[in-house]
Each structure stands twice: as structure tokens, then as C-alpha cells.
Coordinates of C-alpha atoms in Angstrom, one line a residue:
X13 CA 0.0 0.0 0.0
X14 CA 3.2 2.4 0.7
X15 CA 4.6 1.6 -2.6
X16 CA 8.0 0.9 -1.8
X17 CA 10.7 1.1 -4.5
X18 CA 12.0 -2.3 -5.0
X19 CA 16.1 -2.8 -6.2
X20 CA 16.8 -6.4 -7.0
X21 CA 20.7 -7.5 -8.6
X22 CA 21.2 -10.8 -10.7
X23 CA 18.8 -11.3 -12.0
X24 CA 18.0 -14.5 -14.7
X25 CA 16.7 -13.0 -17.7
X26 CA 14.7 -15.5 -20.5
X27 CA 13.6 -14.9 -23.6
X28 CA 10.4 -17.3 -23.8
X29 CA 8.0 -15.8 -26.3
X30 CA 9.5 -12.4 -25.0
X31 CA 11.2 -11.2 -22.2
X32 CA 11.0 -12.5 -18.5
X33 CA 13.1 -11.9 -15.4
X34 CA 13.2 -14.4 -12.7
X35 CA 15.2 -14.2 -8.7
X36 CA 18.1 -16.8 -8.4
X37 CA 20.6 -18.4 -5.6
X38 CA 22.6 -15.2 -5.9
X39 CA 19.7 -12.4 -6.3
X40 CA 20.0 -9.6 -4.2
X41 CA 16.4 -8.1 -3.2
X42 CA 16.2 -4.4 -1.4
X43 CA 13.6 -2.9 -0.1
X44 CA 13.9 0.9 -0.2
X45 CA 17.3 1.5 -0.7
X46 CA 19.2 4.2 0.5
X47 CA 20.6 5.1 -2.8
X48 CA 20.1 8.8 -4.8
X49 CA 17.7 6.7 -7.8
X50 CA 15.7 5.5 -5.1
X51 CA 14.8 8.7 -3.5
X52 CA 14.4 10.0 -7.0
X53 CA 12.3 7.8 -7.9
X54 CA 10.2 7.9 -5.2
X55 CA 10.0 11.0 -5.0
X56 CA 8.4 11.0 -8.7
X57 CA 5.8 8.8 -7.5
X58 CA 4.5 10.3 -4.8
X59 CA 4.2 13.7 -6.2
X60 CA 3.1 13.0 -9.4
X61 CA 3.8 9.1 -10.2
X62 CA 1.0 7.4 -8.7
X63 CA -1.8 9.8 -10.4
X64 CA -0.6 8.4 -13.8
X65 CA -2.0 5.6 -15.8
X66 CA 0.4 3.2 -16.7
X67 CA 0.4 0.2 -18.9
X68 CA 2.6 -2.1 -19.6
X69 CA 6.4 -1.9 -20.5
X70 CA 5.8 -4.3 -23.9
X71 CA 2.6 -2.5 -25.0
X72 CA 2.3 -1.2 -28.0
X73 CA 5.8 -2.4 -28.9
X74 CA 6.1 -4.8 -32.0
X75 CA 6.7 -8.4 -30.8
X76 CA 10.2 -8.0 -32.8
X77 CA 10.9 -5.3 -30.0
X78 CA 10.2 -7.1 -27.4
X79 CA 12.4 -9.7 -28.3
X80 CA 15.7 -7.2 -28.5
X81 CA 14.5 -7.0 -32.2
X82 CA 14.6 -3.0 -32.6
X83 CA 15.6 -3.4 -36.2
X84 CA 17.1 -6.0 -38.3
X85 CA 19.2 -3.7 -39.9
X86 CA 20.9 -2.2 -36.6
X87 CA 23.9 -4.0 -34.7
X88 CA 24.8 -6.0 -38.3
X89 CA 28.1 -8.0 -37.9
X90 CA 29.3 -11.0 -39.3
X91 CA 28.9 -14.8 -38.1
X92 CA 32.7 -14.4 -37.0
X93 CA 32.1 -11.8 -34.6
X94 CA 30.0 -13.4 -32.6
X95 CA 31.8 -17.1 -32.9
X96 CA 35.1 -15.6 -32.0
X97 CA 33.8 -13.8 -28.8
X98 CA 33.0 -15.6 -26.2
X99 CA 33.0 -13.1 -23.4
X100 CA 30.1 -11.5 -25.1
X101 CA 27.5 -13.0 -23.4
X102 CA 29.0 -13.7 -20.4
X103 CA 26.5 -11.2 -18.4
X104 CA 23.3 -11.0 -20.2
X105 CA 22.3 -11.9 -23.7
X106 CA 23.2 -9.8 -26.3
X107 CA 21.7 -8.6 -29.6
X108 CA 22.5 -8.3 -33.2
X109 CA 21.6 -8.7 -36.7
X110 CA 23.3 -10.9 -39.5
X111 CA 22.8 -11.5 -43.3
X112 CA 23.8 -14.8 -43.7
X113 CA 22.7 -18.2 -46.0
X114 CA 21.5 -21.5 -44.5
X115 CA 23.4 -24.5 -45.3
X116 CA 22.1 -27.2 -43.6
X117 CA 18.8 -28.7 -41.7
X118 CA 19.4 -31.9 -40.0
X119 CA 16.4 -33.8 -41.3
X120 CA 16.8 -36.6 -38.2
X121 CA 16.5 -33.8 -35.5
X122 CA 13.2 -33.5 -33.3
X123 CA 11.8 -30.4 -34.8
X124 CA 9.0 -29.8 -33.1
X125 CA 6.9 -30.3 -30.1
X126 CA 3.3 -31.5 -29.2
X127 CA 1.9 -27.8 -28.1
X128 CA -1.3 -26.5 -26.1
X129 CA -3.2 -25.1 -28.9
X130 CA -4.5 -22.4 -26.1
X131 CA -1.4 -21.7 -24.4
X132 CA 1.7 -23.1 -26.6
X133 CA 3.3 -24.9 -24.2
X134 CA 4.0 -28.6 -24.0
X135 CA 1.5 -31.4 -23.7
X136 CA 1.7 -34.8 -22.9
X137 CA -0.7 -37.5 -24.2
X138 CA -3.6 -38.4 -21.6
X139 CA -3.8 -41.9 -20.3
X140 CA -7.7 -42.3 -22.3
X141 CA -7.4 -40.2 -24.6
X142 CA -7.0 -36.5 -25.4
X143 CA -3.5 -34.3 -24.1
X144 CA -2.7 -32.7 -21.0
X145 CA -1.7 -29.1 -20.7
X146 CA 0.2 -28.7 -17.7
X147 CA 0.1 -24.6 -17.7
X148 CA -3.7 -25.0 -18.7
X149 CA -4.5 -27.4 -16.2
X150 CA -6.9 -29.4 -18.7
X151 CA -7.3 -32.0 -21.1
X152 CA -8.1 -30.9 -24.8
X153 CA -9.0 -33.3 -27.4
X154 CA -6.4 -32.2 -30.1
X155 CA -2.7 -30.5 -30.1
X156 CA -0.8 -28.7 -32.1
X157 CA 3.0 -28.8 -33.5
X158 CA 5.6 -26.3 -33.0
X159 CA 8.9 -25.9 -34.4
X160 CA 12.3 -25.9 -32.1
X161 CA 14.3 -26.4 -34.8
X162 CA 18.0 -25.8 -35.3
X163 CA 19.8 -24.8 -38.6
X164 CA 23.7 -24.0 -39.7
X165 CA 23.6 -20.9 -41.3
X166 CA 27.0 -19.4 -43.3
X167 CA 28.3 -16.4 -44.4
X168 CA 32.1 -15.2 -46.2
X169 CA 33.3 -15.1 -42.3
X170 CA 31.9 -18.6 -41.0
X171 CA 29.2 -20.6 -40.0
X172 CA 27.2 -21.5 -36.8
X173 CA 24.3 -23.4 -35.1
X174 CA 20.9 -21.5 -34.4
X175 CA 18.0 -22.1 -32.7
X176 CA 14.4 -20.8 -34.0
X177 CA 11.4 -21.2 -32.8
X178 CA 8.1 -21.9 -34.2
X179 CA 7.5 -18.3 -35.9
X180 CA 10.7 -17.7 -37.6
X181 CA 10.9 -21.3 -38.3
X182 CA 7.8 -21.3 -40.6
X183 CA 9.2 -18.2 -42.2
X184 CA 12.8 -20.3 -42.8
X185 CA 11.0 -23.5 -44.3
X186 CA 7.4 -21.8 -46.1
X187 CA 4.9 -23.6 -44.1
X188 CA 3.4 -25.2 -40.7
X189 CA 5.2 -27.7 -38.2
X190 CA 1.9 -29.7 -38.7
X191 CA 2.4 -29.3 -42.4
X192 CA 5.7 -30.6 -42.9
X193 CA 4.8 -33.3 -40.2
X194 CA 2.5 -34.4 -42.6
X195 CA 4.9 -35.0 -45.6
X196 CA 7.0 -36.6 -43.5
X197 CA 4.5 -39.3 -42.9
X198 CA 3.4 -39.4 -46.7
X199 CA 5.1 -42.1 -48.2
X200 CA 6.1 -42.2 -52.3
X201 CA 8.7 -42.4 -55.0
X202 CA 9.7 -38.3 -54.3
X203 CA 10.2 -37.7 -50.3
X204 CA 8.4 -34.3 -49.8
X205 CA 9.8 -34.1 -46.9
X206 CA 13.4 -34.0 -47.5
X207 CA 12.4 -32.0 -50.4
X208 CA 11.2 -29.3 -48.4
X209 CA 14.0 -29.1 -46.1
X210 CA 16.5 -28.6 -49.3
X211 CA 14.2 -26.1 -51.2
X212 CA 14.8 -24.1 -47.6
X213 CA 18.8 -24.7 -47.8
X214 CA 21.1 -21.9 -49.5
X215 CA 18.6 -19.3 -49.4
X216 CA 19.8 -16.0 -47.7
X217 CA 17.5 -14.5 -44.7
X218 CA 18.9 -11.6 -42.5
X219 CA 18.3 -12.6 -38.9
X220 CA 17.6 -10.6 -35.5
X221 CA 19.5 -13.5 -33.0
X222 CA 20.0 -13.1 -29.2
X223 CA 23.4 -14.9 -27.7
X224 CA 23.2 -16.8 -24.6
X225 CA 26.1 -18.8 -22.6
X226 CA 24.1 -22.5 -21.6
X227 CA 25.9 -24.7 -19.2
X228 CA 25.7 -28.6 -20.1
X229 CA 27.4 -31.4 -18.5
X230 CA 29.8 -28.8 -16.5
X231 CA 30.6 -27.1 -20.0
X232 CA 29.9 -23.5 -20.7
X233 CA 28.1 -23.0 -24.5
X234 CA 27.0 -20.5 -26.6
X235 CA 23.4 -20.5 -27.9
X236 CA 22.3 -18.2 -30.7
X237 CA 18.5 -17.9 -31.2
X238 CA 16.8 -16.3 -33.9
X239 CA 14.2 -13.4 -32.8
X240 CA 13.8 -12.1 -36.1
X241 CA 14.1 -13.3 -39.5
X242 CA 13.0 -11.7 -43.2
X243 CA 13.9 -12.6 -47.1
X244 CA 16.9 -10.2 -48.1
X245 CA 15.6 -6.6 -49.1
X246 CA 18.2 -5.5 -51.6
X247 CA 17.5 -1.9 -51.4
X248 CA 17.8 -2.2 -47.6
X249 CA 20.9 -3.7 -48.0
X250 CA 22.2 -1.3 -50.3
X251 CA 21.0 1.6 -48.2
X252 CA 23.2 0.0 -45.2
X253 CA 26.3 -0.4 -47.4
X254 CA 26.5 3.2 -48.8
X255 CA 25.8 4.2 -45.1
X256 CA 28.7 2.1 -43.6
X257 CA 30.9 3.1 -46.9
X258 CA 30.1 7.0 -45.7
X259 CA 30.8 6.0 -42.0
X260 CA 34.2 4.8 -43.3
X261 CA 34.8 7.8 -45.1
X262 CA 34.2 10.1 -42.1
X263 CA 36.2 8.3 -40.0
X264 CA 39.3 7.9 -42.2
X265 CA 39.0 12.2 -43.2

């Protein structure tokens, strides 16, 4: 009821259809802190703060945005930057964009889940009949697929693993998880499947990807996952290249 100010340090941040922040071991959580942005801040809200209407901090933002996506033609660097750094993300993931081709889709790899058709998330098959949504808390009679799907994608520097969800995945391959499951039941002399997974291959896409460091088995790995993908735009791209050639020019003068 006092509205205090809360500081919290250390925070986990995830990047589950958007942007979450979570307490862990290691969280430090104040209460009114004696520190000048506290007072500031509270001093805003009481004299003026609390009689405005707020609304959220994503609304009205494109989901792109919420994602670190501002644009994908800001923060462009190669594959290599990002490969050859690993203290990058050693903090809190990091944003950029990259032009770059995809050059391979592992056709054996689980790519895709059984998902809540309500809330996305994972389902399990009921004992009967039907699935069971765990963040529903209900059975529903059908499911849906969803893509987690990792590709190698090179450019003239190198090449890398990324992970892209169901969104950007269906703009990678040109149709639905539950489409492509589909062919790959069909059976006959052409396999559409694999087709489809090679008419996707060597085709350039500039991406919006956030880097992550993952720990598995004791081992510290980066993760790159795509927030953000479009076809190239040519005159995009040649609007960013006569604006890094000027850049150049200013700096060398």
C-alpha cells in the first residue's frame, strides 16, 4: 500500500516468447534503498507518479521489439564476430543482426513439439485419450505442433548453429510444423519431406538472433537464437552499405 521502491541485482533474464526476469541463488532483493535513484524515484511517484496511468512496459511495442528485435538492420556484424567472442555473453544476452545463408537442416532432429493449442506450451498424451496441458491445467482433445528447430547458417566469415522457434521457423521452411509433419508421414517415390528441407537450404534470410552462454554437462556453451528473420531486401541492403561506406569515409577524413 506504501509503494515501496524495490532494487533487485542478478537477475535470470529469459527470452520465452518475449522477455521474462526471474530471482536466483545469488539475487540480491532491497527494499527501499538508501541510494540517490531510489529517493528520485520515489520521490516521482508520490508527487506526481501514482496519479498516472500506466500500462505495460511491452505495450504497444512490436513483438520484434520485445524480443531485442529494434531493427534488423541495426547491430549487423558478421557470423565471426559473434563465434570468436565468447565473453560476449557472459553477463546477459546480447543482440544483433546478420545476413547470412542457411546450409544445412538436419532432417533426423526432433523439430518440433506436441503444443497446447490455447497456451503453446508442452503437452503430454492423456492416459484415455486426449493431451494434457500442464500450464492450462486441462485436457483438450487435439494438439498442435511447434517448431524448435536448429539450422547452420554461413556467411564469407563462417558458419554457426541456431535455434528458432516456431515463428521464424515457418518463415525459414514456407509452411506449418503440422504441415511438414504431414509429408513426412506421406510415403512415395519423391520424399516431400526432405524435399522441403532442401528447397529451404542456401537461401539468404537476415536474422535478428539473441546470444546466450548455456551450461551442459559442467561445459559452458553458446546458444544463438533467432528473434527475427526476413527474405533479403536488396535496397535495404544497399542503403546499409553506402551508409557504412560513408561511416568509413568520415572516419578515415
Amino acid at each position: 500500500d506504501q509503494s515501496p521502491v524495490i532494487a533487485i541485482k542478478s537477475l535470470k533474464v529469459g527470452d520465452f516468447q518475449g522477455v521474462s526476469l526471474s530471482t536466483i541463488s545469488r539475487s540480491n532483493v532491497v527494499i527501499n534503498p538508501e541510494s540517490p535513484e531510489a529517493k528520485k524515484l520515489k520521490s516521482w511517484f508520490d508527487s506526481e507518479g501514482k496519479e498516472i496511468s500506466m500500462s505495460s512496459i511491452g505495450s504497444g511495442m512490436s513483438p520484434s521489439a520485445k524480443n531485442g528485435s529494434r531493427s534488423l538492420y541495426t547491430d549487423r556484424v558478421l557470423l565471426s564476430h559473434i563465434t570468436s567472442n565468447p565473453s560476449l555473453f557472459e553477463e546477459k544476452p546480447v543482440f544483433f543482426s546478420t545476413r547470412a545463408y542457411i546450409s544445412f537442416i538436419k532432417p533426423d532432429q526432433t523439430m518440433w513439439y506436441q503444443a497446447c493449442k490455447t497456451c503453446n506450451k508442452k503437452v503430454t498424451e492423456a492416459l484415455d485419450s486426449g493431451y494434457w496441458c500442464e500450464g492450462c491445467q486441462r485436457k483438450y482433445e487435439e494438439c498442435s505442433l511447434r517448431y524448435i528447430m536448429a539450422v547452420k547458417v554461413t556467411d564469407s566469415s563462417g558458419e554457426t548453429w541456431i535455434s528458432s522457434f516456431n515463428d521464424e521457423a515457418e518463415k525459414i521452411l514456407g509452411c506449418s510444423a503440422d504441415e511438414l509433419n504431414k509429408l513426412k508421414s506421406e510415403e512415395g517415390e519423391v520424399n516431400e519431406y526432405q524435399t522441403k528441407l532442401k528447397e529451404a537450404t542456401w537461401s539468404s534470410h537476415v536474422f535478428r538472433v539473441s546470444v546466450t552462454q548455456n551450461e551442459y554437462n559442467g561445459e559452458k556453451r553458446q546458444r544463438v537464437t533467432v528473434k527475427g528473420v526476413a527474405p533479403l531486401d536488396f535496397a535495404a541492403e544497399t542503403r546499409l552499405l553506402l551508409q557504412d561506406i560513408s561511416n568509413k569515409n568520415k572516419t578515415s577524413q
